[in-house]
CSV table of C-alpha atoms in Angstrom, one decimal:
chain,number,residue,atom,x,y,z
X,4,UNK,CA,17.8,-14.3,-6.1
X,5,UNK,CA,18.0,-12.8,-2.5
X,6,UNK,CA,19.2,-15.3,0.0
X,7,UNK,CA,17.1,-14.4,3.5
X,8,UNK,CA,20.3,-14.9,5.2
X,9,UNK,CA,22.0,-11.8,3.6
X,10,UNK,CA,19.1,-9.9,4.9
X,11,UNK,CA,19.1,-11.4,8.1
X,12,UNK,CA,22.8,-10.6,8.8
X,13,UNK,CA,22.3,-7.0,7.6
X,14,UNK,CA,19.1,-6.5,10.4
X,15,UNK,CA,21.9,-8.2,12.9
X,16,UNK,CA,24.6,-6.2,12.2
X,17,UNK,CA,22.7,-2.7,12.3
X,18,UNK,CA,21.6,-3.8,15.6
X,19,UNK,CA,24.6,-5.0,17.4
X,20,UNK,CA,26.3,-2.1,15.9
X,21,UNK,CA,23.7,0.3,17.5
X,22,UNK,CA,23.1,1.8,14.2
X,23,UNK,CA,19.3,1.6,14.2
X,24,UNK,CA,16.8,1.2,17.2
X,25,UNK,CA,14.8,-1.2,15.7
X,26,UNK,CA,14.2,-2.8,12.0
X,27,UNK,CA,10.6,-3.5,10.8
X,28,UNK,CA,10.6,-7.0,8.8
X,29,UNK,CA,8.5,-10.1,8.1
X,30,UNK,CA,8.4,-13.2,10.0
X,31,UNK,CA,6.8,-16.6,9.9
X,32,UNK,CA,3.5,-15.5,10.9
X,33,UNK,CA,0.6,-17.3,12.6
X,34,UNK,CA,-2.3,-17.9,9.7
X,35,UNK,CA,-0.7,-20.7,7.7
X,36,UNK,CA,1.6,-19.6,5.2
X,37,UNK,CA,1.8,-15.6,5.1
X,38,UNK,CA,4.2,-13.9,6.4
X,39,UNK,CA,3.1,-11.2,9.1
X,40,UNK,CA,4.7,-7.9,9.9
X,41,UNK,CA,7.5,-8.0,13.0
X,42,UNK,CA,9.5,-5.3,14.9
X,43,UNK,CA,13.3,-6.7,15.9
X,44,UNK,CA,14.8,-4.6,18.4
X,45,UNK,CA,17.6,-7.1,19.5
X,46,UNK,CA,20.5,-8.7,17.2
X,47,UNK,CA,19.6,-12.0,18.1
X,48,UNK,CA,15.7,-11.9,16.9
X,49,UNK,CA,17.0,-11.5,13.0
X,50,UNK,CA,17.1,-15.2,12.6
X,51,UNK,CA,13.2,-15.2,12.9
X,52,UNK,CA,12.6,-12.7,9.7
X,53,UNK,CA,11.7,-14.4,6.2
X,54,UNK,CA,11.1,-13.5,2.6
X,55,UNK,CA,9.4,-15.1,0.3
X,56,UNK,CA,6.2,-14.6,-1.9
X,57,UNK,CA,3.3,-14.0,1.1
X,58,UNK,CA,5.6,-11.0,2.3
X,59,UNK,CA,2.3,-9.2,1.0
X,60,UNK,CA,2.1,-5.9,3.3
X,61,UNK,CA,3.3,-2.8,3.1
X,62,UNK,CA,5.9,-2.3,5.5
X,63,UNK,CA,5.8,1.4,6.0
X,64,UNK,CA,2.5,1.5,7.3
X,65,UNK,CA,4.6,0.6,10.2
X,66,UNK,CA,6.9,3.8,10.4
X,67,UNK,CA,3.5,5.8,10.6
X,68,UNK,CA,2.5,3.4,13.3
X,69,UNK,CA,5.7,4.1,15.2
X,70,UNK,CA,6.0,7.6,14.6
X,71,UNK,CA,2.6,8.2,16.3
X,72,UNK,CA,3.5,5.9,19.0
X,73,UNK,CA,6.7,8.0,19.8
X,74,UNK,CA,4.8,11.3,19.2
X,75,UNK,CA,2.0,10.0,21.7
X,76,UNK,CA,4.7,8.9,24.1
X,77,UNK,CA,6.1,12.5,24.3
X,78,UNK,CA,9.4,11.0,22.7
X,79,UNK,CA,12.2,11.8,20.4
X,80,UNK,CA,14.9,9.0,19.1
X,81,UNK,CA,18.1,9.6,18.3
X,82,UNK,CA,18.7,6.5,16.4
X,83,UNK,CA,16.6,6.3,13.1
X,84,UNK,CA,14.6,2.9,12.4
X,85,UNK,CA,15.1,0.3,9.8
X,86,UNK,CA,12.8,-0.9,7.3
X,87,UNK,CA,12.8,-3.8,5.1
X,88,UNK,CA,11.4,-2.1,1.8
X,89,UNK,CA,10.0,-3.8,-1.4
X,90,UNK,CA,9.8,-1.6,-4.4
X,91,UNK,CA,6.3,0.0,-3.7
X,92,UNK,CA,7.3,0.2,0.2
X,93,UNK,CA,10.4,2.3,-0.4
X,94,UNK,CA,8.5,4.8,-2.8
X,95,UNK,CA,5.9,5.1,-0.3
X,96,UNK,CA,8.6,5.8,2.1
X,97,UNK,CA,9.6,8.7,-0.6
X,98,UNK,CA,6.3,9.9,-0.4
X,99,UNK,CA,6.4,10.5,3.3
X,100,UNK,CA,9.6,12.1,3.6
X,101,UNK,CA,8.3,14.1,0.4
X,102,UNK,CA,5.2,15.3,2.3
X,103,UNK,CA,7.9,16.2,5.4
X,104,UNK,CA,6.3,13.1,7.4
X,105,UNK,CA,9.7,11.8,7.5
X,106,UNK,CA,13.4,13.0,7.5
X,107,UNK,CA,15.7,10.9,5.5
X,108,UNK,CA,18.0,10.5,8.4
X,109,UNK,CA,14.9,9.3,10.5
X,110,UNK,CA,14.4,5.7,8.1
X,111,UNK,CA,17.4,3.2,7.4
X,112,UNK,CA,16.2,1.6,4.0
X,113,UNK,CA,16.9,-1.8,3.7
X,114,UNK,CA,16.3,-2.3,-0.2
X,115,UNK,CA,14.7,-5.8,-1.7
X,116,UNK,CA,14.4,-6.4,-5.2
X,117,UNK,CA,11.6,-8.5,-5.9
X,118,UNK,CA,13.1,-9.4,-9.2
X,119,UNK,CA,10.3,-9.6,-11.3
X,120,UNK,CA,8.6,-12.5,-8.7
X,121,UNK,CA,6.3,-10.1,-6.7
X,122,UNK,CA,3.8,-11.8,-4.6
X,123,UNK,CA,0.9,-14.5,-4.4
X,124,UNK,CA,-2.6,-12.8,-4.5
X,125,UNK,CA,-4.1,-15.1,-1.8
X,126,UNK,CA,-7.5,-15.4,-3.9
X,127,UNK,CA,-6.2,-16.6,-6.9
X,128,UNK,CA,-4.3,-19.1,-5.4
X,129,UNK,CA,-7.6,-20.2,-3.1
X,130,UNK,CA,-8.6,-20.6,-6.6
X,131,UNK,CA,-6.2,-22.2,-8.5
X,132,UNK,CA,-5.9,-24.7,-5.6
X,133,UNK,CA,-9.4,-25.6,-5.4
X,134,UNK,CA,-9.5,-24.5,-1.9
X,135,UNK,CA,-6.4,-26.1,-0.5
X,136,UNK,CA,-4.6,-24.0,1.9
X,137,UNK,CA,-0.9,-24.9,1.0
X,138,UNK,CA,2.0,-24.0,4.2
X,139,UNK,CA,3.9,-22.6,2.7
X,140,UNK,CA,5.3,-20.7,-0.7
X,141,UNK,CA,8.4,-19.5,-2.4
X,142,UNK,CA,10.1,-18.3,-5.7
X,143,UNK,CA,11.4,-20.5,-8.0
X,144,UNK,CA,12.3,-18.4,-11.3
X,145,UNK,CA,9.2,-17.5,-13.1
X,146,UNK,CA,7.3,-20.1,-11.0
X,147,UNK,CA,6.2,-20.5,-7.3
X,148,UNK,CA,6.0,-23.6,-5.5
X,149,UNK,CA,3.9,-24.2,-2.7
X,150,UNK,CA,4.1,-26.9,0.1
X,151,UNK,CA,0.6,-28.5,0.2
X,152,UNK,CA,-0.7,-29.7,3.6
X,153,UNK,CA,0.1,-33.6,2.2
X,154,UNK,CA,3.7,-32.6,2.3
X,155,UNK,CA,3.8,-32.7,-2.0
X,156,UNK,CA,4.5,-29.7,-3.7
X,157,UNK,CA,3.0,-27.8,-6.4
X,158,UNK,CA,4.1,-25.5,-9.3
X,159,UNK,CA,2.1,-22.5,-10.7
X,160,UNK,CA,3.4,-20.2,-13.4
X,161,UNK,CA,3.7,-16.4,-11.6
X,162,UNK,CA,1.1,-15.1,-14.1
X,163,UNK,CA,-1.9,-17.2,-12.9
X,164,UNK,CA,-1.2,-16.4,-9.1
X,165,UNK,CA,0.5,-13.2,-8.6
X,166,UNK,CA,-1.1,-9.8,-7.6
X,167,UNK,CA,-2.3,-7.9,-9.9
X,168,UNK,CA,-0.3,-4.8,-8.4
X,169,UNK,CA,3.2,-6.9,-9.5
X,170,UNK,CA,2.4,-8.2,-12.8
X,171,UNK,CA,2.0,-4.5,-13.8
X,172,UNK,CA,4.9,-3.3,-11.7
X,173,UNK,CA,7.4,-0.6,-13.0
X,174,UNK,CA,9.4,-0.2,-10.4
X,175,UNK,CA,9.9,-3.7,-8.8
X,176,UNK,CA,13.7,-2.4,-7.3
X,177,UNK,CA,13.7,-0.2,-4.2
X,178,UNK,CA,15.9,3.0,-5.7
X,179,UNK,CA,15.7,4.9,-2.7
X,180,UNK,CA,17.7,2.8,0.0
X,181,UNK,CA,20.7,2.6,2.0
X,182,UNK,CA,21.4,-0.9,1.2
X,183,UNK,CA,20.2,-2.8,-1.8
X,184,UNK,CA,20.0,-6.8,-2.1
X,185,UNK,CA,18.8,-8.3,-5.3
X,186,UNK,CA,19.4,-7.4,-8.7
X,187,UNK,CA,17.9,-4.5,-10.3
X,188,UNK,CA,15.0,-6.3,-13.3
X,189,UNK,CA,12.8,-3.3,-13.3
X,190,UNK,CA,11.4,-3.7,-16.5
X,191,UNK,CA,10.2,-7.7,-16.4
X,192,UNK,CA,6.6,-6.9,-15.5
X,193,UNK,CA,4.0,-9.7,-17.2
X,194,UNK,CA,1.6,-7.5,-18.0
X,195,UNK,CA,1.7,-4.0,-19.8
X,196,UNK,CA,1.3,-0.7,-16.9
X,197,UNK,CA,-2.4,0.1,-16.5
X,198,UNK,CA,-3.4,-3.4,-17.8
X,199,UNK,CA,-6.6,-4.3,-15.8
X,200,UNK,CA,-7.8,-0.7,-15.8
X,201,UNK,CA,-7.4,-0.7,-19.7
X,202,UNK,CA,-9.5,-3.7,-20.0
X,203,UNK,CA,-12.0,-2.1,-17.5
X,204,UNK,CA,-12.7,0.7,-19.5
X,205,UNK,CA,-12.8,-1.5,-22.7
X,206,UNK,CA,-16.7,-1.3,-20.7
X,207,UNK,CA,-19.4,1.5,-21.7
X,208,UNK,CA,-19.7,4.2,-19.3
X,209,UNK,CA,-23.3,3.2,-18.6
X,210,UNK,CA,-22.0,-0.6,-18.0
X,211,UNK,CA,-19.3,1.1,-15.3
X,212,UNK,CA,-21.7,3.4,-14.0
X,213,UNK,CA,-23.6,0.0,-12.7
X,214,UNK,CA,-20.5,-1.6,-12.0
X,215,UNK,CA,-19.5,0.9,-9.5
X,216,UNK,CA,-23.2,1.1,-7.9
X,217,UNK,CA,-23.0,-2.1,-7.1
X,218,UNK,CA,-19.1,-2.3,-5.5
X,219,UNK,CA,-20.3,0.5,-3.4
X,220,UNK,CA,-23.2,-0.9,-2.6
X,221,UNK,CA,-21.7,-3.8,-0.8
X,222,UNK,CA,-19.1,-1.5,1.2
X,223,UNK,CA,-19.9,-1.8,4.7
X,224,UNK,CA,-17.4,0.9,5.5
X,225,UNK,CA,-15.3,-0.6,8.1
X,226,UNK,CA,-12.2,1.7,7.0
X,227,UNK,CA,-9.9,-1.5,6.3
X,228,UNK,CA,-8.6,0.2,3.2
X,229,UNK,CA,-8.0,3.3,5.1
X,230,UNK,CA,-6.2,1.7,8.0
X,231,UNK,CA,-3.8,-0.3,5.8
X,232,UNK,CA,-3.2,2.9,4.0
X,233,UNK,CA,0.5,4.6,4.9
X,234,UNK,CA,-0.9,7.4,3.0
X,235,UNK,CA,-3.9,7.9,5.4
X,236,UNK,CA,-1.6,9.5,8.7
X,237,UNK,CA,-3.8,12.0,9.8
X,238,UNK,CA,-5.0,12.6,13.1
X,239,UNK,CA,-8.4,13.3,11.4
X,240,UNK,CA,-9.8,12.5,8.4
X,241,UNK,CA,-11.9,14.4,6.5
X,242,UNK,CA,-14.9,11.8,6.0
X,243,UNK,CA,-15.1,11.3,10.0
X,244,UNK,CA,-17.5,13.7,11.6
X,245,UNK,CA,-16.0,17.2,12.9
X,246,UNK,CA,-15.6,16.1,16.7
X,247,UNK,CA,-18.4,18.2,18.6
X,248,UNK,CA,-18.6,18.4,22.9
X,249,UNK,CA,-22.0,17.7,23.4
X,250,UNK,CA,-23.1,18.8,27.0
X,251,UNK,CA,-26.8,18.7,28.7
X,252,UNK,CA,-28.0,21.9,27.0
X,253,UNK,CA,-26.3,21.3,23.7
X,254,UNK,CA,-29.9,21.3,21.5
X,255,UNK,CA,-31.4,18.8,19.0
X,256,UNK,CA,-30.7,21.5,16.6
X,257,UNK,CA,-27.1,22.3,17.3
X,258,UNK,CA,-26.6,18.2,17.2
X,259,UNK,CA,-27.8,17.7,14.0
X,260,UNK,CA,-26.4,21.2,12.2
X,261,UNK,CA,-22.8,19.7,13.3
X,262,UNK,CA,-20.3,19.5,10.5
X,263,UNK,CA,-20.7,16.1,8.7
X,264,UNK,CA,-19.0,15.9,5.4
X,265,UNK,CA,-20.0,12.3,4.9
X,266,UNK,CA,-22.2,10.8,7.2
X,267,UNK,CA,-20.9,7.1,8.8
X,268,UNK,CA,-24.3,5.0,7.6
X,269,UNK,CA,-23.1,2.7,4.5
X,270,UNK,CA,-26.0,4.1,2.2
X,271,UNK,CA,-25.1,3.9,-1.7
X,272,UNK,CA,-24.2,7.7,-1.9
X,273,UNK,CA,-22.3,8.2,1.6
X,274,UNK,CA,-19.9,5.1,0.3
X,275,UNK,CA,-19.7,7.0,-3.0
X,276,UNK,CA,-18.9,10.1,-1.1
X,277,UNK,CA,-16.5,8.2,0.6
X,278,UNK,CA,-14.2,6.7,-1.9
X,279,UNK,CA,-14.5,9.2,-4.4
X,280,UNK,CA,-12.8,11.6,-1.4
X,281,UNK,CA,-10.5,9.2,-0.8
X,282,UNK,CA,-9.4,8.5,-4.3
X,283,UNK,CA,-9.1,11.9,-4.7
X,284,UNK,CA,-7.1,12.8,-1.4
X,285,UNK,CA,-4.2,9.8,-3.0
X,286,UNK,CA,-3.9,11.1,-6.3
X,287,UNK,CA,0.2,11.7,-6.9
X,288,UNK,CA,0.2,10.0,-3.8
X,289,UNK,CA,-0.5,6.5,-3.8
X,290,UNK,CA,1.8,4.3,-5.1
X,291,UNK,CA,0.3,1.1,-5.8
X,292,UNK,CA,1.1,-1.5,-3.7
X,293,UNK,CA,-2.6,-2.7,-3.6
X,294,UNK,CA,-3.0,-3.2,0.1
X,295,UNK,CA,-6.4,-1.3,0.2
X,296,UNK,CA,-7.4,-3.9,-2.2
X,297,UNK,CA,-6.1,-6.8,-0.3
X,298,UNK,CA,-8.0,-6.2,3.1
X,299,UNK,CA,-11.4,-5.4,1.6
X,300,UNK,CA,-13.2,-7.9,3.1
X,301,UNK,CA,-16.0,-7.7,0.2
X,302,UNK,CA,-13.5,-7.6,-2.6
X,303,UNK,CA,-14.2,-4.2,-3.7
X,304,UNK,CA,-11.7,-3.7,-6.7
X,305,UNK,CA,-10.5,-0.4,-5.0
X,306,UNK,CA,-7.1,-0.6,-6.9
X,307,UNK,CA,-8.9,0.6,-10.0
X,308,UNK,CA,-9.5,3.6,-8.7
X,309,UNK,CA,-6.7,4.4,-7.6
X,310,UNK,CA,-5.0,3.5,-11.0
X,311,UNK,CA,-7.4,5.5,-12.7
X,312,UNK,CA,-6.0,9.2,-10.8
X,313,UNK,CA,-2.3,7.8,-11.3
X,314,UNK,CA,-2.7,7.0,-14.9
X,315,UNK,CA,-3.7,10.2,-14.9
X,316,UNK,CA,-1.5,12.1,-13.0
X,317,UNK,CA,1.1,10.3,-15.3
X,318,UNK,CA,-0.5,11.2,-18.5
X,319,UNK,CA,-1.5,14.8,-17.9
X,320,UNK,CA,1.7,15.6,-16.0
X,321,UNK,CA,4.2,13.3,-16.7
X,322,UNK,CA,4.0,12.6,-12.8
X,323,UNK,CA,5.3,9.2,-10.7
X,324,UNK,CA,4.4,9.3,-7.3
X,325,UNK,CA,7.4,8.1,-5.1
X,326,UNK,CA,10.0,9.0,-7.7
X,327,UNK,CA,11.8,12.3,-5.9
X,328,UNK,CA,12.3,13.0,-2.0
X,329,UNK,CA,13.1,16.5,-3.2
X,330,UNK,CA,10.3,16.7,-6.0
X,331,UNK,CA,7.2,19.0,-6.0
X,332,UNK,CA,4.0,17.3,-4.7
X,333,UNK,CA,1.0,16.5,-7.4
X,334,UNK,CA,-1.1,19.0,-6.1
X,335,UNK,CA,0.7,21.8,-4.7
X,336,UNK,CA,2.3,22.5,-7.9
X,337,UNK,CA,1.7,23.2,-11.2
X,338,UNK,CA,3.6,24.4,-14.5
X,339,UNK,CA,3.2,27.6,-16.7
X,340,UNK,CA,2.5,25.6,-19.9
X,341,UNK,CA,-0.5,23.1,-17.9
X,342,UNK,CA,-3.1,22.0,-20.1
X,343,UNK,CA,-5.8,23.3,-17.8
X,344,UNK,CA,-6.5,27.3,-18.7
X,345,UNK,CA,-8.0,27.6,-15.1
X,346,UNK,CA,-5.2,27.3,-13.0
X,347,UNK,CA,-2.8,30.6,-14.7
């Protein structure tokens, strides 16, 4: 098991060494028990990062955050910045550097192996707690224990409480990295790849159909999925309207003829237009860490979606997104003996 003072010393020494210019971590955060996402730019400030099972997000969100910070303040570092990378965090960090977002030598990768543990989906645990907001959480073998608010402490098995997302893990060890804590147990996942999407299509198509209608139909598009997304870096996105200068003689006409591939109203069909683009803009892209899921704040089961194009991508090409910096893209390649006729 990891001991948060072996990563805690390597964060130090990176920084007193002037190795990195900053390293993105977790810290104690301010909402009861989760842990919340921190930037450390000074040796001393390492003492303040934790690990433990509410280190839900994914941290590299927070290199695209930077980058666009330094690109926006016309700058250019010469150190490259440190991340403290889960599994899914570091092949999302391969995905970036894949798609050229990144250099190699731009990201210091401090690895963490979540050894099987993953972390606490925060509604199940409401759940299995009746309620009870516990302060705090941590792994203990194939159990976690919370701290309830009585002081007494509780132990749920990891299968009742942990995230979907890392009971179906593959690849819980961060292979791309420049330092690695934690042994490698890729292979322990509870539950069988693809699990809750095989049991969702165990469902007719008309029952889905209805199912779908009525996820969407609660979406109140507020872009929380997109915004969580590393995936989603670009300066504009498709589903936002083209932007248009409207001046005093700009017509009714030449208002309403502007380019609007998905208008912004949350109406049944512009929310189906919506996530069916995205879905389809992350295939052999998105690597499943399940944040868009986690910040829907209507529950919309978005993971299965994205599942669906990966299974996909995995059974029609034999493609893992986040496997190879070096690799072809999904979607800008293709092979001589594809199963598709159309594309030779």
């Amino acid at each position: 098991m990891i001991k948060i003072q072996d990563i805690r010393d390597a964060a130090r020494d990176m920084l007193a060494k002037g190795e990195v210019r900053a390293v993105i971590g977790w810290q104690r955060g301010s909402r009861g028990m989760a842990a919340e996402p921190v930037v450390i730019n000074a040796p001393e400030q390492a003492d303040g990062l934790v690990w433990d099972p509410t280190c839900y997000h994914n941290l590299s969100l927070y290199l695209v955050n930077d980058k666009k910070a330094q690109a926006h303040a016309k700058q250019k570092p010469t150190l490259p910045i440190a991340i403290i990378a889960k599994g899914c965090d570091a092949r999302s960090c391969v995905v970036l550097m894949q798609e050229n977002y990144f250099r190699r030598d731009d990201i210091y990768i401090i690895g963490v192996s979540c050894e099987g543990t993953g972390v606490i989906d925060e509604r199940k645990l409401a759940v299995a707690l009746g309620g009870v907001k516990p302060t705090s959480a941590a792994f203990d073998g194939d159990d976690y224990v919370v701290t309830l608010p009585d002081g007494s402490e509780k132990r749920l098995p990891a299968r009742e409480v942990m995230a979907d997302r890392c009971l179906e893990c593959r690849e819980p060890f961060p292979k791309e990295n420049n330092i690695a804590l934690g042994e490698d147990k890729t292979g322990r996942a509870l539950e069988a790849p693809f699990a809750a999407l095989a049991r969702f299509e165990q469902q007719s198509e008309a029952e889905r159909w209805n199912y779908w209608q009525r996820q969407f139909d609660r979406c109140i598009r507020c872009f929380a999925c997109r915004s969580v997304c590393p995936m989603c870096f670009c300066d504009e996105c498709v589903v936002d309207s083209i932007e248009m200068k409207v001046a005093p003689t700009t017509s009714a006409e030449e208002k309403a003829s502007r380019v609007r591939w998905i208008e912004r109203s949350n109406t049944l069909a512009d929310n189906f237009g919506y996530h069916m683009t995205r879905a389809m803009h992350l295939a052999g892209r998105c690597i499943d860490c399940g944040e868009c899921e986690r910040v829907c704040p209507v529950n919309i089961p978005l993971r299965l979606l994205n599942n669906k194009m990966e299974r996909e991508a995995r059974e029609q090409f034999g493609y893992e997104p986040g496997a190879s910096i070096g690799g072809p893209s999904l979607v800008s390649s293709f092979r001589d003996d594809d199963p598709g006729t159309w594309i030779r």
